[in-house]
Coordinates of C-alpha atoms in Angstrom, one line a residue:
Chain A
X24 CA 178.0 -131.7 270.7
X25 CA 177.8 -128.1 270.0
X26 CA 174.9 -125.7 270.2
X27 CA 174.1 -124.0 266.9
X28 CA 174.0 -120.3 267.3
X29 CA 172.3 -117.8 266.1
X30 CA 171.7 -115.5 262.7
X31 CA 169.9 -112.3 263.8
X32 CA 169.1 -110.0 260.6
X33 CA 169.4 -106.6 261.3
X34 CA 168.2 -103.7 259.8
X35 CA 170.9 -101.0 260.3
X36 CA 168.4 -98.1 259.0
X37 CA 169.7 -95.3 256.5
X38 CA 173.2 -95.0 257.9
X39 CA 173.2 -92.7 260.8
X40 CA 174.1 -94.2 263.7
X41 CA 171.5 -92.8 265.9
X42 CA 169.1 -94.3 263.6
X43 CA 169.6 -97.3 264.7
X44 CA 167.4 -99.6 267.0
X45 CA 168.2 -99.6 270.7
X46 CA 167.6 -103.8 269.6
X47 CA 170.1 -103.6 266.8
X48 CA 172.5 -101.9 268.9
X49 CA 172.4 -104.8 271.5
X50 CA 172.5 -107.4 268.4
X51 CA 175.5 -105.5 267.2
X52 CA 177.4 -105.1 270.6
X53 CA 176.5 -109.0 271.4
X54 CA 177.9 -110.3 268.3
X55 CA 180.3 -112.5 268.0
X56 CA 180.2 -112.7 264.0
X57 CA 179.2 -109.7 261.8
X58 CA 178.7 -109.7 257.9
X59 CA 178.1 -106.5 256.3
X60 CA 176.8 -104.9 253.0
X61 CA 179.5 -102.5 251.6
X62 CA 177.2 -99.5 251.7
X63 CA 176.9 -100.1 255.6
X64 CA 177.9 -96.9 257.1
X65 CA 181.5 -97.4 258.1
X66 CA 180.6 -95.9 261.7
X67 CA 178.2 -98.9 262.6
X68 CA 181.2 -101.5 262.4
X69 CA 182.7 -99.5 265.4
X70 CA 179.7 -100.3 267.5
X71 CA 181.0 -103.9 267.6
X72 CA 184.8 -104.1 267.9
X73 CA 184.7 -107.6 270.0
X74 CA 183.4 -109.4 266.6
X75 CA 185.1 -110.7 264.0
X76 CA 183.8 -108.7 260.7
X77 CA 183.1 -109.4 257.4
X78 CA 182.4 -107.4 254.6
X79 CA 180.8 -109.6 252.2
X80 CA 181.0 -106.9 249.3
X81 CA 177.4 -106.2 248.3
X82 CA 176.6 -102.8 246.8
X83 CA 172.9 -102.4 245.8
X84 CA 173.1 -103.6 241.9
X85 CA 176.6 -105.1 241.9
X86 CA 176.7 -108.3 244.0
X87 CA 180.3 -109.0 244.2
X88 CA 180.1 -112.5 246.4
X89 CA 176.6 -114.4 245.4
X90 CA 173.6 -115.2 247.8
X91 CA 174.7 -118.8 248.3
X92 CA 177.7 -118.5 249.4
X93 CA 176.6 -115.3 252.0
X94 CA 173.7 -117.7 253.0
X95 CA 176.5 -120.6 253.5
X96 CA 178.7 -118.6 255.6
X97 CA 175.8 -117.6 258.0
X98 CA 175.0 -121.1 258.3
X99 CA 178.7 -122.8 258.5
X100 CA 179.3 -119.0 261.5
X101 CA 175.9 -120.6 263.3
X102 CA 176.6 -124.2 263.3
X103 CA 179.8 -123.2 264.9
X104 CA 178.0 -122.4 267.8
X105 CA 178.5 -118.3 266.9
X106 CA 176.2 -115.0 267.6
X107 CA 176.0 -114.4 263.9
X108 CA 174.4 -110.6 262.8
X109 CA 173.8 -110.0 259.5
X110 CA 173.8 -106.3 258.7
X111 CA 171.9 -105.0 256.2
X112 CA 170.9 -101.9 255.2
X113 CA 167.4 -100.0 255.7
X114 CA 164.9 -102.8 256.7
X115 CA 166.1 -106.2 256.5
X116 CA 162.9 -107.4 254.2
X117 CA 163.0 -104.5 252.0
X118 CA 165.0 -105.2 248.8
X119 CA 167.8 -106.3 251.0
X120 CA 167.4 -110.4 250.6
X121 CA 166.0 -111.1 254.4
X122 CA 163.8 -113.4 253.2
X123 CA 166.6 -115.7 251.1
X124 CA 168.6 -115.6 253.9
X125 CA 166.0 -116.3 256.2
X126 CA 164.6 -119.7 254.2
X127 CA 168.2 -120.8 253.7
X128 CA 168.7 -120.7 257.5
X129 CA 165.0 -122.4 258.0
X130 CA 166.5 -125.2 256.0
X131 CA 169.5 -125.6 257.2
X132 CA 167.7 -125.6 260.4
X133 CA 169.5 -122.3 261.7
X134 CA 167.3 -119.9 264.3
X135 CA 167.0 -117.0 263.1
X136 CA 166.2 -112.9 264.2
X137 CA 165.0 -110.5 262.4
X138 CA 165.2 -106.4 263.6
X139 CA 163.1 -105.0 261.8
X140 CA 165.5 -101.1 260.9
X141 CA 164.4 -97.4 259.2
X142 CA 163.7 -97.9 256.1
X143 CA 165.2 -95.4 253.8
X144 CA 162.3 -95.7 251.6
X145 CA 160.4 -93.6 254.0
X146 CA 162.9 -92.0 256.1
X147 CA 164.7 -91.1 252.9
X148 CA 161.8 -89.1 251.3
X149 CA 161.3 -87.5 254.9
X150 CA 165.1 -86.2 255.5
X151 CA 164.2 -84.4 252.0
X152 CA 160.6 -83.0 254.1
X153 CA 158.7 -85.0 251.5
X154 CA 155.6 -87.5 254.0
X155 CA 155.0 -90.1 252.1
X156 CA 151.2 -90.3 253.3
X157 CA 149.8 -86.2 253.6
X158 CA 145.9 -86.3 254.2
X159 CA 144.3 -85.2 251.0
X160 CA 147.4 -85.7 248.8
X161 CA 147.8 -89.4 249.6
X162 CA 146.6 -92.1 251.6
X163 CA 149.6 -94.4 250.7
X164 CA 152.8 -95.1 248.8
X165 CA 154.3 -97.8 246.6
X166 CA 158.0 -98.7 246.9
X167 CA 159.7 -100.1 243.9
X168 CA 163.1 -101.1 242.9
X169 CA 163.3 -99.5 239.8
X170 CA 165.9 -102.0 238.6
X171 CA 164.8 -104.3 236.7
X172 CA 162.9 -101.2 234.8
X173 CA 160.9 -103.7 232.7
X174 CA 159.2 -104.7 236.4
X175 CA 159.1 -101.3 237.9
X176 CA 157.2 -100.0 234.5
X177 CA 154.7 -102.8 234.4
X178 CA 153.4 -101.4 237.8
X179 CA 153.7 -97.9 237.6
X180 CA 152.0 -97.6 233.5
X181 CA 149.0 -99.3 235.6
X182 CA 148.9 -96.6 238.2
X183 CA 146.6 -93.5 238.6
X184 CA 149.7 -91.1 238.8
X185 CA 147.8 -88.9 241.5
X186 CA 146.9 -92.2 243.6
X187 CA 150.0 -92.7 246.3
X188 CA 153.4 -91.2 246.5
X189 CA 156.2 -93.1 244.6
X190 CA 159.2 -94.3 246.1
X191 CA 161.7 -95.3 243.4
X192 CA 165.3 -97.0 245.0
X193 CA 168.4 -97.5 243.1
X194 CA 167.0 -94.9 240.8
X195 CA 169.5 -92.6 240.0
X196 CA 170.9 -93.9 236.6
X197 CA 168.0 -95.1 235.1
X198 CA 165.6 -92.0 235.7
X199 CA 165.6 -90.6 232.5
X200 CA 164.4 -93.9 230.8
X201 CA 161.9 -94.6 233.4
X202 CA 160.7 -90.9 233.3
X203 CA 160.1 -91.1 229.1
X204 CA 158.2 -94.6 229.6
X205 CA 156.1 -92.8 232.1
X206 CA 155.2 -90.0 229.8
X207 CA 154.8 -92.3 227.4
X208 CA 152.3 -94.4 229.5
X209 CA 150.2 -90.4 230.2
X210 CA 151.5 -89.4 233.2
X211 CA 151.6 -85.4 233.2
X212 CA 155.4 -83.8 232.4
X213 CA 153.9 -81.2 235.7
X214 CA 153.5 -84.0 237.9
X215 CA 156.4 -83.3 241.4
X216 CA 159.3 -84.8 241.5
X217 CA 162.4 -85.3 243.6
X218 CA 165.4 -86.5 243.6
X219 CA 167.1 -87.4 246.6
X220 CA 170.3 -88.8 247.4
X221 CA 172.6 -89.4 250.5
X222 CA 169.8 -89.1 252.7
X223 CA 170.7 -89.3 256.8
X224 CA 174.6 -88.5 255.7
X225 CA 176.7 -85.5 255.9
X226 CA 176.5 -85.1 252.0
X227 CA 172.7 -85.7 251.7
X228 CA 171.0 -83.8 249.0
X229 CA 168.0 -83.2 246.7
X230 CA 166.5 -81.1 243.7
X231 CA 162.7 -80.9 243.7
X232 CA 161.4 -80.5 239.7
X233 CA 158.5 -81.7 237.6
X234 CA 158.5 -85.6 236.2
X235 CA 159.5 -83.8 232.5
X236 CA 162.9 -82.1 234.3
X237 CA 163.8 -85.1 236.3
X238 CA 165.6 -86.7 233.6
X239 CA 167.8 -83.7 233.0
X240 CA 168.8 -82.9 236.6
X241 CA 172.4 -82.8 236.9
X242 CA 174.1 -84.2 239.9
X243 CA 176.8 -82.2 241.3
X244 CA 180.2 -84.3 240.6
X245 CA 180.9 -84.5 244.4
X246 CA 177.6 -86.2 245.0
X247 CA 177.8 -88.5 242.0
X248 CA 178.7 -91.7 244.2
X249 CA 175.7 -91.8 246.9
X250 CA 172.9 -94.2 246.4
X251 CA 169.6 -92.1 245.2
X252 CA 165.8 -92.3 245.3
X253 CA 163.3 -90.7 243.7
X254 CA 160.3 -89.9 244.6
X255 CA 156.8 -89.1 242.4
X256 CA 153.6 -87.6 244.1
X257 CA 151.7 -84.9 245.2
X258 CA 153.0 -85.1 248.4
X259 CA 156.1 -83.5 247.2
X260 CA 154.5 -80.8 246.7
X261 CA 154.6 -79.7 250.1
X262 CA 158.6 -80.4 250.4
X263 CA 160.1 -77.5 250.2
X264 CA 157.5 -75.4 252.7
X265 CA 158.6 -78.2 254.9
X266 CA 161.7 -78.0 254.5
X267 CA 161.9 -74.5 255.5
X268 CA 161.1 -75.9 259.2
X269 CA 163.3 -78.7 259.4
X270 CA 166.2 -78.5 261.5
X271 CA 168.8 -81.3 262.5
X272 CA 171.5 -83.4 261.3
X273 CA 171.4 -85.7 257.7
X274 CA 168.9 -83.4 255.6
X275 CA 168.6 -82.8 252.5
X276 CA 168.1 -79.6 250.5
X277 CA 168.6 -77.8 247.5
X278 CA 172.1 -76.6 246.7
X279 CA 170.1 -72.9 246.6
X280 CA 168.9 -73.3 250.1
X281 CA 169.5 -72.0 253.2
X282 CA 171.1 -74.3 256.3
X283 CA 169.7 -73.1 259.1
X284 CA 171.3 -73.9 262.4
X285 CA 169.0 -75.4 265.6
X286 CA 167.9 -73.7 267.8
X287 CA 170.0 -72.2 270.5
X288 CA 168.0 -74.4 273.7
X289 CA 168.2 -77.5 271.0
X290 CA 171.9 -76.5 270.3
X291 CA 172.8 -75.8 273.8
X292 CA 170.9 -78.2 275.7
X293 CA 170.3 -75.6 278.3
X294 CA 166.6 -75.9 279.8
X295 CA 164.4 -72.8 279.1
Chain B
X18 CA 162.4 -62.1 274.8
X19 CA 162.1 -66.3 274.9
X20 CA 163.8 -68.8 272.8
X21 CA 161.4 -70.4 270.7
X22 CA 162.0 -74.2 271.3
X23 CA 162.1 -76.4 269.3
X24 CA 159.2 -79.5 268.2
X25 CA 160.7 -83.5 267.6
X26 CA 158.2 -85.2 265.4
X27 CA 159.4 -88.6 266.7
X28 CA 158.2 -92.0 265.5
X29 CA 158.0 -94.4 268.0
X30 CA 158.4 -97.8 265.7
X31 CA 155.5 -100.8 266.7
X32 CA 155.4 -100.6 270.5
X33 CA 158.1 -102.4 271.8
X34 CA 160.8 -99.8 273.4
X35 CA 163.8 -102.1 272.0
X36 CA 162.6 -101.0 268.4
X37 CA 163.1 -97.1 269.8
X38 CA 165.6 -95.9 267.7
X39 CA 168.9 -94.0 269.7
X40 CA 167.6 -90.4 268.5
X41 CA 164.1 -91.2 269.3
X42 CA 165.2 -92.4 272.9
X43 CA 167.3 -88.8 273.2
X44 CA 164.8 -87.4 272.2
X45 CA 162.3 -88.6 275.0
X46 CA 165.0 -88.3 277.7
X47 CA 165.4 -84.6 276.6
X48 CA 161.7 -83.3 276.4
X49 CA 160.5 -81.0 278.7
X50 CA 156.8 -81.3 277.2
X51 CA 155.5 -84.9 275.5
X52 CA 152.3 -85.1 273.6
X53 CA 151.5 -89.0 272.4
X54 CA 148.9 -91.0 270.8
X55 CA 146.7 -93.2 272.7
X56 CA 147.9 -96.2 270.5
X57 CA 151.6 -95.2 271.9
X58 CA 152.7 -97.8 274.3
X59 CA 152.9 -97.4 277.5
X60 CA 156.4 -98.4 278.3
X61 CA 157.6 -95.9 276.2
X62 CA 156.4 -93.0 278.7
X63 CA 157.9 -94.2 280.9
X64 CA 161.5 -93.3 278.8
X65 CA 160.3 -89.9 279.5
X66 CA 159.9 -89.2 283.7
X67 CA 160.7 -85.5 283.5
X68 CA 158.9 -84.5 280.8
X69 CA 154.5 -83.1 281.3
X70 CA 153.1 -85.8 279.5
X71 CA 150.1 -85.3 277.7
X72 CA 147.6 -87.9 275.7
X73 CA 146.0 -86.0 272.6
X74 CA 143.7 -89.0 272.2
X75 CA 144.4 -89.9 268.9
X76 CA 143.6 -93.6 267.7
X77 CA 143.5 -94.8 264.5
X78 CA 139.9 -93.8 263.0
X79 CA 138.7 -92.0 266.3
X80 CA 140.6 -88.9 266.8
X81 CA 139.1 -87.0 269.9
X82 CA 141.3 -84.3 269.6
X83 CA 141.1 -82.1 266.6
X84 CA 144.3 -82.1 264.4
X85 CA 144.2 -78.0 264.6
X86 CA 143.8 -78.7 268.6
X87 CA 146.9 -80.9 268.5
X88 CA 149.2 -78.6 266.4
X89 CA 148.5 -75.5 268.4
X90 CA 149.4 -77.1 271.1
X91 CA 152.7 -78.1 270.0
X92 CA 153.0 -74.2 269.0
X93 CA 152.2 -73.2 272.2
X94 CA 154.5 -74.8 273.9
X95 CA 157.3 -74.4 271.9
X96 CA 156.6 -70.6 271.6
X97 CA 156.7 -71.1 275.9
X98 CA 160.9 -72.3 274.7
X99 CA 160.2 -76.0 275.5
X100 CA 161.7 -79.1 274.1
X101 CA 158.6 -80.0 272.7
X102 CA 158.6 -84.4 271.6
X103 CA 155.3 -85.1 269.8
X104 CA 155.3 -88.9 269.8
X105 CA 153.5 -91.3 267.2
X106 CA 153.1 -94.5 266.4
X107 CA 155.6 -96.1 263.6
X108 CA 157.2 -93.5 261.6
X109 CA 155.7 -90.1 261.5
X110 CA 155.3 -89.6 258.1
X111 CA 153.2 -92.8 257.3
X112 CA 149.7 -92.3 258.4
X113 CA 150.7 -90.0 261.4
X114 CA 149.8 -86.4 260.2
X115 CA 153.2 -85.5 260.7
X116 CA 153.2 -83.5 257.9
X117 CA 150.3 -81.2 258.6
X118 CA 152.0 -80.7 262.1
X119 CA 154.8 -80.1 260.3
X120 CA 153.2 -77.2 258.2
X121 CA 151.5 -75.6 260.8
X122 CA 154.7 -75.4 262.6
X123 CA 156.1 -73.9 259.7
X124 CA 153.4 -71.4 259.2
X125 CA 154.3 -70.6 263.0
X126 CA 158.1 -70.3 262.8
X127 CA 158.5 -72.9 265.1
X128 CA 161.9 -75.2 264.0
X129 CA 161.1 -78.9 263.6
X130 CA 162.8 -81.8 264.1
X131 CA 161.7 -85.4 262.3
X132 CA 162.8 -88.7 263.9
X133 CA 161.9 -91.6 261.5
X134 CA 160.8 -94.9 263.3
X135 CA 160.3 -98.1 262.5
X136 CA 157.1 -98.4 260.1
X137 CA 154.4 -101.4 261.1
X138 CA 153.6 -101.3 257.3
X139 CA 157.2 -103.3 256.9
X140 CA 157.6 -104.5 260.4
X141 CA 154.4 -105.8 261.0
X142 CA 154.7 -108.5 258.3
X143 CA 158.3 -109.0 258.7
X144 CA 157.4 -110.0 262.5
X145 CA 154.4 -112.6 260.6
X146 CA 157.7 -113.7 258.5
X147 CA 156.3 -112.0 255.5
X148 CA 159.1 -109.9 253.7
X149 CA 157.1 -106.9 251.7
X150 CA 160.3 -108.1 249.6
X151 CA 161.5 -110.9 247.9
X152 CA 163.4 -111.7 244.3
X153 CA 161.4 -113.5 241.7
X154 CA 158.0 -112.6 244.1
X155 CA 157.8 -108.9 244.6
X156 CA 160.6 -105.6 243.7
X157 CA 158.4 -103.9 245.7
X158 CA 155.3 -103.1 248.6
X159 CA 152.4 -100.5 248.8
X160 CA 151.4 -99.1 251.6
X161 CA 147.5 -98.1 252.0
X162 CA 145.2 -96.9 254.9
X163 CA 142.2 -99.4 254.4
X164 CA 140.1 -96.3 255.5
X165 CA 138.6 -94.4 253.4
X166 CA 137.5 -97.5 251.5
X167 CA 136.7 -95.9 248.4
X168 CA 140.7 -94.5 248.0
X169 CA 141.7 -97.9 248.9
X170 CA 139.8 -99.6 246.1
X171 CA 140.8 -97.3 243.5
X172 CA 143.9 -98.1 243.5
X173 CA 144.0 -101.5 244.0
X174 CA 141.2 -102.3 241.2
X175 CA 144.0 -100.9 239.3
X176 CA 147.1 -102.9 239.5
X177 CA 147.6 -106.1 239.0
X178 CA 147.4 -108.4 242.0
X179 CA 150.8 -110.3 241.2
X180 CA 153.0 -107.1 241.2
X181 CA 153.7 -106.1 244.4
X182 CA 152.9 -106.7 248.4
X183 CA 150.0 -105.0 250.0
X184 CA 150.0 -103.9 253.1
X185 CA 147.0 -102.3 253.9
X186 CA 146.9 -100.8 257.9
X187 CA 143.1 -100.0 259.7
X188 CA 142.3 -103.0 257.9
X189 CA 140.8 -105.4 261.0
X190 CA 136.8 -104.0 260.6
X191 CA 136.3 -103.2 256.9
X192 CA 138.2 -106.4 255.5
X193 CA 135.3 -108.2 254.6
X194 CA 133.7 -105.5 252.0
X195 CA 137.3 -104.9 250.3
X196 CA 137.5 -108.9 249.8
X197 CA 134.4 -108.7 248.2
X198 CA 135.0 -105.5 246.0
X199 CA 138.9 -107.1 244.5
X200 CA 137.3 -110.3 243.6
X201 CA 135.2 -108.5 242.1
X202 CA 138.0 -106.7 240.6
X203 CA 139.1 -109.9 238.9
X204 CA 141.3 -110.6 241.9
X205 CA 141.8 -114.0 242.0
X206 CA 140.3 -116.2 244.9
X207 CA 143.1 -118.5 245.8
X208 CA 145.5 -114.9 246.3
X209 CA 148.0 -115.2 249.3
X210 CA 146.2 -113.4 252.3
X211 CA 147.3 -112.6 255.6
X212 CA 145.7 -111.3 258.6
X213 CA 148.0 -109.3 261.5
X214 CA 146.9 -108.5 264.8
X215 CA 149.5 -106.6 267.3
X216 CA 152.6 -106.8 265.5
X217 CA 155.6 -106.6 267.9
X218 CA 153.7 -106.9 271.0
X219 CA 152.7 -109.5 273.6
X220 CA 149.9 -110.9 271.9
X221 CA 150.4 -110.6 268.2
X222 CA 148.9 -113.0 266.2
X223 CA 148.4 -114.1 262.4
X224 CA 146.8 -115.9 260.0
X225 CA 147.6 -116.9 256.8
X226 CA 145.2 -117.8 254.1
X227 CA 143.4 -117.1 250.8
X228 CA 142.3 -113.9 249.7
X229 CA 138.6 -115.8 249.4
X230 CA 138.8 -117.0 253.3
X231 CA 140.6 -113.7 254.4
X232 CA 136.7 -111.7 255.4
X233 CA 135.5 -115.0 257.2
X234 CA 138.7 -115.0 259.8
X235 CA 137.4 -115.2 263.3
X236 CA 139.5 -112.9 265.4
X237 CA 139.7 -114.7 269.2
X238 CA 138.2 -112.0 271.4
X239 CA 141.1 -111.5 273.2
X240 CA 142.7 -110.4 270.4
X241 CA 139.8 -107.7 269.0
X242 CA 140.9 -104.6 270.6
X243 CA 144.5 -105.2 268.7
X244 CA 145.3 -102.5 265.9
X245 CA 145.2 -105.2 262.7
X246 CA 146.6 -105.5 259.0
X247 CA 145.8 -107.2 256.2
X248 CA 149.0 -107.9 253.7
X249 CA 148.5 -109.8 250.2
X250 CA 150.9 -110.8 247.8
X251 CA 152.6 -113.8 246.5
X252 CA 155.5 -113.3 249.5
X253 CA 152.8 -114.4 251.9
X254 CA 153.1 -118.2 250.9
X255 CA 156.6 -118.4 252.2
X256 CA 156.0 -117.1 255.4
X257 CA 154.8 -120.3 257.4
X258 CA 158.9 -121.2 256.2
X259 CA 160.2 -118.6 257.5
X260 CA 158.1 -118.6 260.7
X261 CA 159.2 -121.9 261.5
X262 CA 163.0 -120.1 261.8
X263 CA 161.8 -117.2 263.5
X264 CA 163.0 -116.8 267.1
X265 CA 162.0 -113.7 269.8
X266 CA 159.9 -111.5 270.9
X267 CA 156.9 -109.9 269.3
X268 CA 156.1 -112.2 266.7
X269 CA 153.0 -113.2 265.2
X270 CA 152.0 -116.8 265.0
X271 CA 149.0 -119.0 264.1
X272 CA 147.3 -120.3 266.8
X273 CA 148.1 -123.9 266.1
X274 CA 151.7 -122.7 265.7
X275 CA 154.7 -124.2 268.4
X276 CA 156.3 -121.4 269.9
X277 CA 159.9 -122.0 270.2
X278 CA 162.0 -121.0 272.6
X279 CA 165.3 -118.8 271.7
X280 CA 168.5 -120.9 271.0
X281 CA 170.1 -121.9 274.1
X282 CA 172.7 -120.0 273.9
X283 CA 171.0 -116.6 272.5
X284 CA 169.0 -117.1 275.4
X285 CA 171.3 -117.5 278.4
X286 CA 173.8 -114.8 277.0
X287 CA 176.8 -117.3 277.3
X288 CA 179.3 -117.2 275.1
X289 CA 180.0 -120.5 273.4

């Protein structure tokens, strides 16, 4: 009789290695199974060379191997008595299919782990110096996919544009329809915008504008193939004052802007 | 002339240290100065030995330090050239002031450095075995403070209760009068409600239930002093599933729930 193994979900945050978990690290180095999304950072696969690795193809809006069958090879790894991870990126639960990988497990009768990660949907709109909650500005924020657009409208013609910050994921090719709809639906051509994309990598980058300009931002060729965001909101506002004091490794800034180094004592690691 | 050092906004994730992420635990092992929250665990200071460690006090809803107090501190020090780590709960950027520490750093010069974390506002369900996520239930999550109540409702009487997760944090005292106000809102009375007490630490604790039930929950009294948030949304109902998968530490269960140990093998380390 064997002992079923494990399927421990982890949330790999927004690529960065040091970004992730001290608990995700462990899960990762403990593993004796790993199946990642494509857009995993290719650095994180080095953090677990003792497992066998599978990439099982999934790119945020272009599934190339179906849930079943990624659900079916976690349970047939577990009921081979393996330490199964299941990298994902961001947070495990947020648009990344935890939760139908979770209930397939439960029913399959497979224990299952979930590490919680950094979700890009707020550590995104921060590597950019955008805070998703500022006092005054707003006391919240909505994430969205903003495929399918027919669901992401629905919610967002409802909204009081001034109410939270928007956070819009796998935005980048459908902006300018979303952005007519929501002029359409009232919402002020003025209101601040951003577009970020890359965040936490070495080729991160954004363009602060108004909601009417966002449509019409061009994205430089050499940045054309990273996964984008955008994000809607007072709070962005403040983004580029913010900016102006951020220092360290995976920001995001205007092609116009200024890279300032660290600090020397930061740089150096010598003690003042 | 001094070096002006440099300030790490650094979000400490829910409480447990596993969920540190790597930069965030450089970042402690590095200071020469700390400044945390009350709410900050305690294990996590003690990541920091070297560093002057000083409480500013802040809890969620009492904040007995001023946030102008607070900030010029961090200036201070940092204009002193020390490796300043100003330590929050979850991520600094949701519900953590970070950004107005951020701009009164700016207005200082003083560089900044901004170490996402683990948000409770997606780990805190996910450790109920809520995902904010899930196809066919919810593209997407908003996050709200439950305090000020007024800002809280107005944008909830607004959308429509099917659309998304909500995840409102501070919620534990004023629950009862925002029940009241969304049903009479037209929320719905039999909407997917639960109640989270401690996410991630020793004595989390849920309860699922109805939007209609959710201001009558008795919280056990050793459980009141436990930060608490309420989370609605149609990915609530399959969390008692995916609860009965759920394996390890920190997670919230009902009271009637069995609390199963790890699989033998996760739990002994050996390798099958």
């Amino acid at each position: 009789m064997t002992t079923v193994g494990t399927v421990t979900l982890v949330g790999a945050g927004p690529g960065d290695p040091d970004l992730l978990t001290v608990r995700a690290l462990r899960a990762l180095e403990r593993a004796d199974v790993v199946l990642y999304d494509a857009l995993v950072d290719p650095r994180l696969l080095a953090l677990c060379p003792r497992a066998q690795r599978f990439s099982v193809g999934k790119r945020r809006g272009a599934h190339s191997m179906a849930q079943e069958t990624i659900s079916a090879l976690l349970v047939r790894a577990a009921r081979r008595g393996k330490r199964v991870v299941r990298l994902k990126c961001g947070d495990p639960f947020v648009l990344g299919r935890g939760g139908e990988e979770a209930l397939a497990l439960e029913a399959a009768g497979v224990p299952v782990e979930v590490v919680p990660g950094v979700t890009s949907a707020v550590a995104g709109p921060a590597s950019a110096g955008i805070p998703v909650t500022h006092r005054g500005l707003a006391s919240g924020f909505l994430v969205l996919s903003a495929v399918p657009e027919e669901a992401c409208i629905r919610v967002l013609s409802t909204l009081p544009p001034d109410a939270v910050t928007v956070v819009l994921l796998m935005a980048t090719s459908g902006r300018a329809s979303i952005v007519a709809r929501l002029l359409g639906a009232g919402w002020p051509g003025s209101h601040p915008a951003a577009l970020v994309l890359g965040a936490h990598g070495p080729r991160a980058w954004t363009r602060t504008c108004t909601l009417a300009e966002l449509g019409a931002v061009r994205i430089p060729e050499d940045r054309a193939d990273l996964p984008g965001m955008v994000v809607l909101g007072r709070t962005v506002a403040i983004a580029t004052s913010i900016r102006r004091a951020l220092r360290g490794p995976g920001l995001a800034r205007e092609a116009t802007e200024p890279r300032p180094a660290l600090a020397a004592n930061a740089r150096t690691g010598a003690t003042p």
